[in-house]
PDB file of C-alpha atoms and ligand atoms in Angstrom:
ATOM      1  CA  UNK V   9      80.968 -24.713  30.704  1.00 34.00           C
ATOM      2  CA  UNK V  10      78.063 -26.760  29.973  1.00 38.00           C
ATOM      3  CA  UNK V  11      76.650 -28.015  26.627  1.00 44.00           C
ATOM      4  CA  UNK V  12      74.786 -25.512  24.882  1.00 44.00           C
ATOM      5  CA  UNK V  13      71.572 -26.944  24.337  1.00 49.00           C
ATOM      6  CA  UNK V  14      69.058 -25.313  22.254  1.00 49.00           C
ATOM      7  CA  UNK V  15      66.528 -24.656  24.996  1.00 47.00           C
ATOM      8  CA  UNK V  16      69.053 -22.245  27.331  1.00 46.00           C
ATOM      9  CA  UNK V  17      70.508 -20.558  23.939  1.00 47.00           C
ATOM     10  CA  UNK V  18      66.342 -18.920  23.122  1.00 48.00           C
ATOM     11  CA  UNK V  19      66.044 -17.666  26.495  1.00 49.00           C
ATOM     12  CA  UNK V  20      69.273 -15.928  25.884  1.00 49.00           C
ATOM     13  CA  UNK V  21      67.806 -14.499  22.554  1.00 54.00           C
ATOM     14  CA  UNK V  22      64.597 -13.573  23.268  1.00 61.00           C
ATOM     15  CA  UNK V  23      64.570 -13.580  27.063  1.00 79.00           C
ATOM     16  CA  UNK V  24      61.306 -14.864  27.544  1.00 87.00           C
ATOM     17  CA  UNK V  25      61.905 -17.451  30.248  1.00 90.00           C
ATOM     18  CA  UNK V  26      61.717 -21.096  28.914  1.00 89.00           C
ATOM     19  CA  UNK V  27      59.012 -21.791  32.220  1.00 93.00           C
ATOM     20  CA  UNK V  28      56.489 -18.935  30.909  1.00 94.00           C
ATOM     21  CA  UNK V  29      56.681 -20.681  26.897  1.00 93.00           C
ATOM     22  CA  UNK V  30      55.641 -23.441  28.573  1.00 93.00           C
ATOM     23  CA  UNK V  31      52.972 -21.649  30.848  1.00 96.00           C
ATOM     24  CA  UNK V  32      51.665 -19.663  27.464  1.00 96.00           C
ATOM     25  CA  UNK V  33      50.959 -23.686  25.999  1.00 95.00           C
ATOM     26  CA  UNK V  34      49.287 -24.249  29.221  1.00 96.00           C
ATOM     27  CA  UNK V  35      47.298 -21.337  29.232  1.00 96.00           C
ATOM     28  CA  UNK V  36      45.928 -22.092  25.598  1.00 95.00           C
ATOM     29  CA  UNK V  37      44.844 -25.550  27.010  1.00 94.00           C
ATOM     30  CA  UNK V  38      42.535 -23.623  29.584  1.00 96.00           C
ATOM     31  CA  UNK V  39      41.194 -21.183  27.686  1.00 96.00           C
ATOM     32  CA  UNK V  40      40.288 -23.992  24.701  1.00 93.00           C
ATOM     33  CA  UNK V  41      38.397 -25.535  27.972  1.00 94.00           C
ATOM     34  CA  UNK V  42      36.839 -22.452  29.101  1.00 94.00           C
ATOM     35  CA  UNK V  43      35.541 -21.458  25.337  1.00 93.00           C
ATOM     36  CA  UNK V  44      33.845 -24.926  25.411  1.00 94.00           C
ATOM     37  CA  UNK V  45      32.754 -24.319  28.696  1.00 94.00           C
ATOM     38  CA  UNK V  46      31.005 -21.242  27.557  1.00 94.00           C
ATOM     39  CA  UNK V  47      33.224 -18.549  29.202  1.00 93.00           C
ATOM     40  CA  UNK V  48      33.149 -15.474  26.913  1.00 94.00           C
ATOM     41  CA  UNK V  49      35.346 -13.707  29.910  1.00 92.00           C
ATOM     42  CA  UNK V  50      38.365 -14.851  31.817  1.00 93.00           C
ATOM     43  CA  UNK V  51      40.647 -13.430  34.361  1.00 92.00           C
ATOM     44  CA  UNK V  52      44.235 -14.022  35.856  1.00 92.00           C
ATOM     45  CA  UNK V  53      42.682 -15.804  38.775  1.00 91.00           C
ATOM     46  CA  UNK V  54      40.854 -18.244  36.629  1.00 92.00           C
ATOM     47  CA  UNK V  55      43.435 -19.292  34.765  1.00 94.00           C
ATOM     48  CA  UNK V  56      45.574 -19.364  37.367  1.00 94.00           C
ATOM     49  CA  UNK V  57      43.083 -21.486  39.751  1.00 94.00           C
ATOM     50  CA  UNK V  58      42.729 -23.798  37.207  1.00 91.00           C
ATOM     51  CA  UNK V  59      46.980 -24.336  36.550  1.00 93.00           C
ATOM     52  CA  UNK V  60      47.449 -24.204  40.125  1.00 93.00           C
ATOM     53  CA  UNK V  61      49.328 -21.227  40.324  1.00 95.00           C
ATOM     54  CA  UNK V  62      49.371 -18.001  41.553  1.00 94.00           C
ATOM     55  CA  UNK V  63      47.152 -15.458  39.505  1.00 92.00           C
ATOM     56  CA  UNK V  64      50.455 -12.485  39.001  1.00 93.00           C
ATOM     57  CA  UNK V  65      52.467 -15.014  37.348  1.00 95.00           C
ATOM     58  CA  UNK V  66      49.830 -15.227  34.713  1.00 94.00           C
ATOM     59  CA  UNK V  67      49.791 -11.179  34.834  1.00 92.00           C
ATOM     60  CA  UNK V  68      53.526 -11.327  34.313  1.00 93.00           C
ATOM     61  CA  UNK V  69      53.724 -13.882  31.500  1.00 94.00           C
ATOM     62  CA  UNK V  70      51.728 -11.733  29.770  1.00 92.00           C
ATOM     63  CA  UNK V  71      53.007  -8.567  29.928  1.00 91.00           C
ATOM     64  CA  UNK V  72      56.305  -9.919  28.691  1.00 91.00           C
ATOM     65  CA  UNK V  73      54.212  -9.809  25.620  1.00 91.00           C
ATOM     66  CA  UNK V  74      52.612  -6.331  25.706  1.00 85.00           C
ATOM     67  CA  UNK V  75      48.688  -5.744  26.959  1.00 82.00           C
ATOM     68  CA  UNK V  76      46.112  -7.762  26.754  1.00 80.00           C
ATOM     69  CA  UNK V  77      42.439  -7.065  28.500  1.00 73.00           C
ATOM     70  CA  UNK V  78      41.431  -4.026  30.196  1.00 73.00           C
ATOM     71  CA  UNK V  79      43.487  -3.604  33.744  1.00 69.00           C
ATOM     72  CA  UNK V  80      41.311  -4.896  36.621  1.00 72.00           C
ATOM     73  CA  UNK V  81      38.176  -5.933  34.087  1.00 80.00           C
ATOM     74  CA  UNK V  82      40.142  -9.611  32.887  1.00 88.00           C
ATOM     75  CA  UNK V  83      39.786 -11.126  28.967  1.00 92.00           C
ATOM     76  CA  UNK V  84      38.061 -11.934  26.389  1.00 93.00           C
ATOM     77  CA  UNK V  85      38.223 -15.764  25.881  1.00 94.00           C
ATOM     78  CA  UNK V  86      38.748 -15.891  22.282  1.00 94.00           C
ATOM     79  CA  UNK V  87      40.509 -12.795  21.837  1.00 94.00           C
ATOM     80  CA  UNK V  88      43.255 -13.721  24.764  1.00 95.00           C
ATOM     81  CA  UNK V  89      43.140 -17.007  23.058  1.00 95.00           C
ATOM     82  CA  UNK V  90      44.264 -16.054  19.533  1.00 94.00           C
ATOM     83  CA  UNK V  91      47.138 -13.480  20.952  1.00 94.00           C
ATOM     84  CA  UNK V  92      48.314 -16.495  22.547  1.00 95.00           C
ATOM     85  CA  UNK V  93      48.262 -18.559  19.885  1.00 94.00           C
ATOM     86  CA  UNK V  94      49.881 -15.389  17.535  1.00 93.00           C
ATOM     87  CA  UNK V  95      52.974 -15.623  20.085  1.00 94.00           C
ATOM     88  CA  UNK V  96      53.449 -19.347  19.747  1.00 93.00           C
ATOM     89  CA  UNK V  97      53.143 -19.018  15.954  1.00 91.00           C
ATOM     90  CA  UNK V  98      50.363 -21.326  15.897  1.00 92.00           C
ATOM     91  CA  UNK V  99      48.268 -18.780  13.305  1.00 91.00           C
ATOM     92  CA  UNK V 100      49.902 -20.382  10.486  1.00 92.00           C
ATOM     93  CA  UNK V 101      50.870 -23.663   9.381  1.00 95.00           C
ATOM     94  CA  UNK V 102      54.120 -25.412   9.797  1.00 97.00           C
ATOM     95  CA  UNK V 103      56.016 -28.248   7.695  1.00 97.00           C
ATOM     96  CA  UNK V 104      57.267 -30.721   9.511  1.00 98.00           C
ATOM     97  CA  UNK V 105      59.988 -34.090   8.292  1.00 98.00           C
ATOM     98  CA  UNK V 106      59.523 -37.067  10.338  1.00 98.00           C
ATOM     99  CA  UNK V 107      62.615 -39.523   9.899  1.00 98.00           C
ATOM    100  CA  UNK V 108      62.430 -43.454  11.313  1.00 98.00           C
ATOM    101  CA  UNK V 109      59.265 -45.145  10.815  1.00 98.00           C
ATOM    102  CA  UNK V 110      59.734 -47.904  13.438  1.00 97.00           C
ATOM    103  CA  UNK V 111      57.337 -48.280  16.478  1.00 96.00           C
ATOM    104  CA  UNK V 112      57.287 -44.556  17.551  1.00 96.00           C
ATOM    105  CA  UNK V 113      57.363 -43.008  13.859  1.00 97.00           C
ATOM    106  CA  UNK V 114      54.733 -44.698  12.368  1.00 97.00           C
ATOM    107  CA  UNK V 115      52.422 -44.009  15.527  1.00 96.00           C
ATOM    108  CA  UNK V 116      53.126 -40.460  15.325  1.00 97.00           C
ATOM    109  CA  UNK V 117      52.593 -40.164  11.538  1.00 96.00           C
ATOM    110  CA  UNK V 118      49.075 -41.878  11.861  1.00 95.00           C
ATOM    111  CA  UNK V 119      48.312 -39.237  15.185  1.00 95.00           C
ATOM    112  CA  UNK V 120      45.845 -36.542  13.917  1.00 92.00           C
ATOM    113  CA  UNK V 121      46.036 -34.347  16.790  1.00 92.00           C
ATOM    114  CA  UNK V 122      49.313 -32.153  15.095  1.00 94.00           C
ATOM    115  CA  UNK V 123      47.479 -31.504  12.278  1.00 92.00           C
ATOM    116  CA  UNK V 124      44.618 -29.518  14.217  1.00 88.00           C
ATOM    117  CA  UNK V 125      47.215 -27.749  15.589  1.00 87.00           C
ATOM    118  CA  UNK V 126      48.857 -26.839  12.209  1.00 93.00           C
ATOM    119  CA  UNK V 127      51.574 -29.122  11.808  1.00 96.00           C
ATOM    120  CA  UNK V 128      52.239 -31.154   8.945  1.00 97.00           C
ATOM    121  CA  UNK V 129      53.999 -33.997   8.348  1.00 97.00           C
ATOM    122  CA  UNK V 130      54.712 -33.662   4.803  1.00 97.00           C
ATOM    123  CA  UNK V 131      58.003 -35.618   4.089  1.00 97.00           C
ATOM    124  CA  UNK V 132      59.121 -38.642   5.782  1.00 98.00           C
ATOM    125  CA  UNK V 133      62.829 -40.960   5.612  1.00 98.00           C
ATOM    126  CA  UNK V 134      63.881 -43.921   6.311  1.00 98.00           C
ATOM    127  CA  UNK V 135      66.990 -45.840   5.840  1.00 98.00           C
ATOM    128  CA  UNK V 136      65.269 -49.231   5.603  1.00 98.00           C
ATOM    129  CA  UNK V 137      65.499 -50.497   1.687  1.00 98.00           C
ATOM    130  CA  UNK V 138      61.942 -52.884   2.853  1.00 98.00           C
ATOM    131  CA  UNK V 139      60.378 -49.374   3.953  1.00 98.00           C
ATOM    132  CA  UNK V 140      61.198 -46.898   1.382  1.00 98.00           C
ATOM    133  CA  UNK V 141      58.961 -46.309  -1.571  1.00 98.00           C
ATOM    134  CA  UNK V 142      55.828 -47.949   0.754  1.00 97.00           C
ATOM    135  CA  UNK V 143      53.348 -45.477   2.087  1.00 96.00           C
ATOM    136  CA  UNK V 144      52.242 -44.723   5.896  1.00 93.00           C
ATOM    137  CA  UNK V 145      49.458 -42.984   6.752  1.00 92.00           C
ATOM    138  CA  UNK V 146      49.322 -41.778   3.143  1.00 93.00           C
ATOM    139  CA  UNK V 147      52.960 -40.797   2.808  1.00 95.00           C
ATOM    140  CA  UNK V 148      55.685 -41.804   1.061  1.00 97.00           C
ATOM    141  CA  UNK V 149      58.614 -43.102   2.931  1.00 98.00           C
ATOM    142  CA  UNK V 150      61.878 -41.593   1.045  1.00 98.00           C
ATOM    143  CA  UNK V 151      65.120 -42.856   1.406  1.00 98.00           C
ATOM    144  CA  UNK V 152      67.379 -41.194   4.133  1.00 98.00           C
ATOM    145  CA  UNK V 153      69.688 -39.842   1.239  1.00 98.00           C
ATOM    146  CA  UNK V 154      67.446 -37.778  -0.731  1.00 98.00           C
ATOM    147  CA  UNK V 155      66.254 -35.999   2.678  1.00 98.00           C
ATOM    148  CA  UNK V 156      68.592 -32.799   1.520  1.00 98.00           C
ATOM    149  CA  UNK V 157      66.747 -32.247  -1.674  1.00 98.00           C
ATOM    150  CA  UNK V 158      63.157 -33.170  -0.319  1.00 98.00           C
ATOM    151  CA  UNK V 159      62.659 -30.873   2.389  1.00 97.00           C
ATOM    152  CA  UNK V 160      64.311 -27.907   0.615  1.00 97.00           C
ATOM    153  CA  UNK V 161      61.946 -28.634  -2.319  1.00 96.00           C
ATOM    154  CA  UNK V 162      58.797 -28.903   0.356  1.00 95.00           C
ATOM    155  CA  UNK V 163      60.297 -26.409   2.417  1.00 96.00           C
ATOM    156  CA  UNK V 164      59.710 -28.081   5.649  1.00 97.00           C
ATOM    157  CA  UNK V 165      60.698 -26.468   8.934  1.00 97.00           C
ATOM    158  CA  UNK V 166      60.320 -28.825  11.450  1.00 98.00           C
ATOM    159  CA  UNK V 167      62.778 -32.053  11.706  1.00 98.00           C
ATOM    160  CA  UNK V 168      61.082 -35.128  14.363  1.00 98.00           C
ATOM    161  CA  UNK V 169      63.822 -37.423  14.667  1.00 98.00           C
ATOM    162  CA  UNK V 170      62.516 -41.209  16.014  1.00 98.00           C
ATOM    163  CA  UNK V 171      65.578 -42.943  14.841  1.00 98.00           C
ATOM    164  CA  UNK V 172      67.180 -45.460  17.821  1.00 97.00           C
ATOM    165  CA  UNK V 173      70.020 -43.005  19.999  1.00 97.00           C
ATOM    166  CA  UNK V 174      73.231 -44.553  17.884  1.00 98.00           C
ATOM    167  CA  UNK V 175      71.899 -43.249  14.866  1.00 98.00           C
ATOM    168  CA  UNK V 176      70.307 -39.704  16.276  1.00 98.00           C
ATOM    169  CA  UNK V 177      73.315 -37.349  15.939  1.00 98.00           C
ATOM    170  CA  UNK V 178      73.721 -38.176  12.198  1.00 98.00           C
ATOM    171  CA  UNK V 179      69.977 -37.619  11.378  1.00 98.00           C
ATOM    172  CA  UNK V 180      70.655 -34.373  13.415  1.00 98.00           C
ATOM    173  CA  UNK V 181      73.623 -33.301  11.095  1.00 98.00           C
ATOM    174  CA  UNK V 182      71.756 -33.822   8.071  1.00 98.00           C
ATOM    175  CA  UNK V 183      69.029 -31.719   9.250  1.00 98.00           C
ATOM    176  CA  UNK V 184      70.707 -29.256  10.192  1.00 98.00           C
ATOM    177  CA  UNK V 185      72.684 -29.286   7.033  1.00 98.00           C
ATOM    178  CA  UNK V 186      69.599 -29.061   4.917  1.00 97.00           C
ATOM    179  CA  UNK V 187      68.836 -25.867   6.449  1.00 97.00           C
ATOM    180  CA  UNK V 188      66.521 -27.210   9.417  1.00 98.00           C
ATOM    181  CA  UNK V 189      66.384 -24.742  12.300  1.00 96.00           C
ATOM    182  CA  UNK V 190      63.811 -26.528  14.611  1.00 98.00           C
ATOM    183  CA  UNK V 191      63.987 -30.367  15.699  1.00 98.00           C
ATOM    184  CA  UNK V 192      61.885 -32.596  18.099  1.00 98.00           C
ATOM    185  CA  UNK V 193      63.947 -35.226  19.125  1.00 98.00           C
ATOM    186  CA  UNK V 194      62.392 -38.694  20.786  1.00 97.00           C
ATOM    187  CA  UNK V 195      65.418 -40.547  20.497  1.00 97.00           C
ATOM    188  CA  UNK V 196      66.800 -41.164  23.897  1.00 94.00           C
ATOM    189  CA  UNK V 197      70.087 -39.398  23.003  1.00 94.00           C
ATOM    190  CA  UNK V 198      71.910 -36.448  23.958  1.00 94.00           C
ATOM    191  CA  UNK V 199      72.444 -34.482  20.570  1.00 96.00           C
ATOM    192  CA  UNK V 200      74.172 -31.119  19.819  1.00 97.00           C
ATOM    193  CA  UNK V 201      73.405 -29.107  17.082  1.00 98.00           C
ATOM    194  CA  UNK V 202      74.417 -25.550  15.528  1.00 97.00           C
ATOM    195  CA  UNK V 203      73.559 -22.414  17.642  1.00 95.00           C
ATOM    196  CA  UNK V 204      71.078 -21.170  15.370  1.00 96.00           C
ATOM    197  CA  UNK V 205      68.964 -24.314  15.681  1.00 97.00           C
ATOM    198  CA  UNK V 206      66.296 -25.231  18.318  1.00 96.00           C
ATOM    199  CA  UNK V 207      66.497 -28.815  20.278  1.00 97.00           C
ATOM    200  CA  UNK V 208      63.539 -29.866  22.018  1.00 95.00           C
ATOM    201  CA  UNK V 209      64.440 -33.431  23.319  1.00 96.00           C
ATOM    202  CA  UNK V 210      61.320 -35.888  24.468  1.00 95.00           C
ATOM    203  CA  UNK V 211      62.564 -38.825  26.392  1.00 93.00           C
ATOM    204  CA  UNK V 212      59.605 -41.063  27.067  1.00 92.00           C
ATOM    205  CA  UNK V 213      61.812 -43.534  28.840  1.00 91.00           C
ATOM    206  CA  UNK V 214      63.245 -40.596  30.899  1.00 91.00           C
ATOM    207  CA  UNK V 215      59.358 -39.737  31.830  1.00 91.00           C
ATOM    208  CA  UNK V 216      58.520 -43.321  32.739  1.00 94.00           C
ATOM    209  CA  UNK V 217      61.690 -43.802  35.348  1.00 93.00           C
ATOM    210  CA  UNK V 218      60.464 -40.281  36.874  1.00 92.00           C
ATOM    211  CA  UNK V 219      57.095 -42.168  37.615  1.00 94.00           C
ATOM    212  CA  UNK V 220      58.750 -45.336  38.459  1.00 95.00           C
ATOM    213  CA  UNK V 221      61.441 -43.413  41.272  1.00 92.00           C
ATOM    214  CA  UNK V 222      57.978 -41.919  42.206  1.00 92.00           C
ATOM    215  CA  UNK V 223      56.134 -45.287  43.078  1.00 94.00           C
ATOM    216  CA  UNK V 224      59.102 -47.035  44.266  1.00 93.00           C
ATOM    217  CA  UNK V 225      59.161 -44.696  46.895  1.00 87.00           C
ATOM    218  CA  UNK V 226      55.760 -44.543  48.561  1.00 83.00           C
ATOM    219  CA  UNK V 227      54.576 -45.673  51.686  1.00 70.00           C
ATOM    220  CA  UNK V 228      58.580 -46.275  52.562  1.00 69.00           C
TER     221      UNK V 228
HETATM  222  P1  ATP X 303      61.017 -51.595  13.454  1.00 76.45           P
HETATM  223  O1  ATP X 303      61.175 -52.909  14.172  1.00 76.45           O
HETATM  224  O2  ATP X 303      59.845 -51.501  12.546  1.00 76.45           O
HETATM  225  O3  ATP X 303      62.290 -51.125  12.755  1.00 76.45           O
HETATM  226  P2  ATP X 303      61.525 -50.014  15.799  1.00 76.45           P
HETATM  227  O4  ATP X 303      60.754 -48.873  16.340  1.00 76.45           O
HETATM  228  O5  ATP X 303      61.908 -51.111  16.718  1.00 76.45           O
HETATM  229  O6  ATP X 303      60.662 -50.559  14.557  1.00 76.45           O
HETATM  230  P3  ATP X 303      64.068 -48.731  15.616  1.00 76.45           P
HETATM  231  O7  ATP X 303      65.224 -49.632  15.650  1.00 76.45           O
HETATM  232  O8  ATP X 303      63.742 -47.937  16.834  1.00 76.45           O
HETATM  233  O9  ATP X 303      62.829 -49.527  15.070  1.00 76.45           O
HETATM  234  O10 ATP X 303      64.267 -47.705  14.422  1.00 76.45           O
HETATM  235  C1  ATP X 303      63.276 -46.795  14.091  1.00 76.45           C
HETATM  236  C2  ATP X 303      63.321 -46.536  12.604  1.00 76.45           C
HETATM  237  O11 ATP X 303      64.475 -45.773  12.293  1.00 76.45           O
HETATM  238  C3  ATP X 303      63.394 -47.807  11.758  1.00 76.45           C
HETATM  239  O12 ATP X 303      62.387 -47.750  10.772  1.00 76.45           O
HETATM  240  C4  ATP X 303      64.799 -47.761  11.164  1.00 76.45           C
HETATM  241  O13 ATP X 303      64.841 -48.340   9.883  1.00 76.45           O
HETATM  242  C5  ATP X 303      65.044 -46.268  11.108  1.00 76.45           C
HETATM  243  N1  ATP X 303      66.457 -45.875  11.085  1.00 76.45           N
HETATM  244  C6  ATP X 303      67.480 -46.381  11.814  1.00 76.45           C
HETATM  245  N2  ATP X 303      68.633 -45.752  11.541  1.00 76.45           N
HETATM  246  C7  ATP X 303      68.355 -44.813  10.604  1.00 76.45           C
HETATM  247  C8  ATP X 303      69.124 -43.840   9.911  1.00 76.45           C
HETATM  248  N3  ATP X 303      70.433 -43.680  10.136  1.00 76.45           N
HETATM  249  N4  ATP X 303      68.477 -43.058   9.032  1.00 76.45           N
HETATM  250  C9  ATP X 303      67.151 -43.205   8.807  1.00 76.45           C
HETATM  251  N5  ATP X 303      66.373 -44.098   9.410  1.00 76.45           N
HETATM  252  C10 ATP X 303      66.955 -44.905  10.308  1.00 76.45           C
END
């Protein structure tokens, strides 16, 4: 039996495939385009053209999520845009704990871009006595052991972890522990948390060896 990673254990619960979550992202970044473009109408082809992929997998994604548009006549930009957006829960706005402000932390913390999509970073921790109690990007940084009482009392939802891989698993347990069901993990560690709890793992390392295996082998 494998690990049972957050990703495979959703799938099981909602059974919405884990590729057409993904594909409902991408389709948001299209239609975003499109509105800009001017497009008050879309249709499976178009957004399909434009992903690369073939026009009744977009038709299927969909319908795992009831109707949208008229049969045959395609979508309303906006209005196919907002469903979408209703699905991924990105109608409201979420809380989010960032813990580790070394290299990576702090550069995420100062990134605007989450915030225009509705999530905030509202408590951050640290373990570092020379970095708690200063400020980045006009937030506090608390000390690792008060992270319990914090994000109950600001209600966060969303744990990033962007501690080095020895000390991942720990920040993971106290997460979880404070009642943290969702965590975004850039620390280039395999982690395991409860089954109740969602793991999304970013290994930017992982990414750059991909590319690297990629050039190494051309023009052999
Ligand atoms: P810097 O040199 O500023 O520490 P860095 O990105 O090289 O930056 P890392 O060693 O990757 O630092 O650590 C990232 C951050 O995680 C640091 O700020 C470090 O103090 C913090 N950190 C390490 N272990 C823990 C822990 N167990 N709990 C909370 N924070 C931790």
């Amino acid at each position: 039996m494998g690990k049972d990673t957050g990703e495979e254990k959703l799938v099981r619960k909602t059974k919405i495939p884990e590729t057409t979550i993904a594909r409902l992202s991408s389709y948001l970044r299209v239609l975003d385009e499109l509105g800009r473009m001017g497009f008050d109408n879309t249709a499976s082809y178009q957004l399909a053209e434009e992903l690369d992929i073939n026009d009744s997998q977009v038709r299927k994604d969909l319908s795992l999520f009831g109707q949208f548009g008229k049969p045959g006549m395609g979508y309303e930009t906006t209005k196919l845009k907002r469903e979408i957006q209703k699905i991924l829960g990105l109608t409201r706005k979420w809380k989010v704990a960032l813990i580790g402000v070394g290299n990576l932390g702090s550069a995420l913390l100062a990134y605007k871009g989450f915030k225009r999509q509705g999530f905030y970073i509202v408590a951050v921790f640290d373990n570092d006595p020379k970095k708690i109690g200063k400020k980045w990007a006009g937030i506090v940084i608390h000390d690792i052991t008060q992270l319990k009482p914090i994000i109950r009392k600001e209600r966060t939802e969303i744990g990033i972890i962007t501690v080095p891989a020895p000390a991942a698993q720990e920040v993971a347990n106290l997460l979880t522990k404070a009642g943290i069901k969702a965590i975004l993990n850039f620390a280039p560690a395999r982690i395991s948390v409860p089954k109740d709890v969602r793991l999304s793992n970013v290994d930017l390392s992982l990414k750059l060896e991909n590319l690297s295996f990629f050039l190494s082998r051309r023009g052999r």
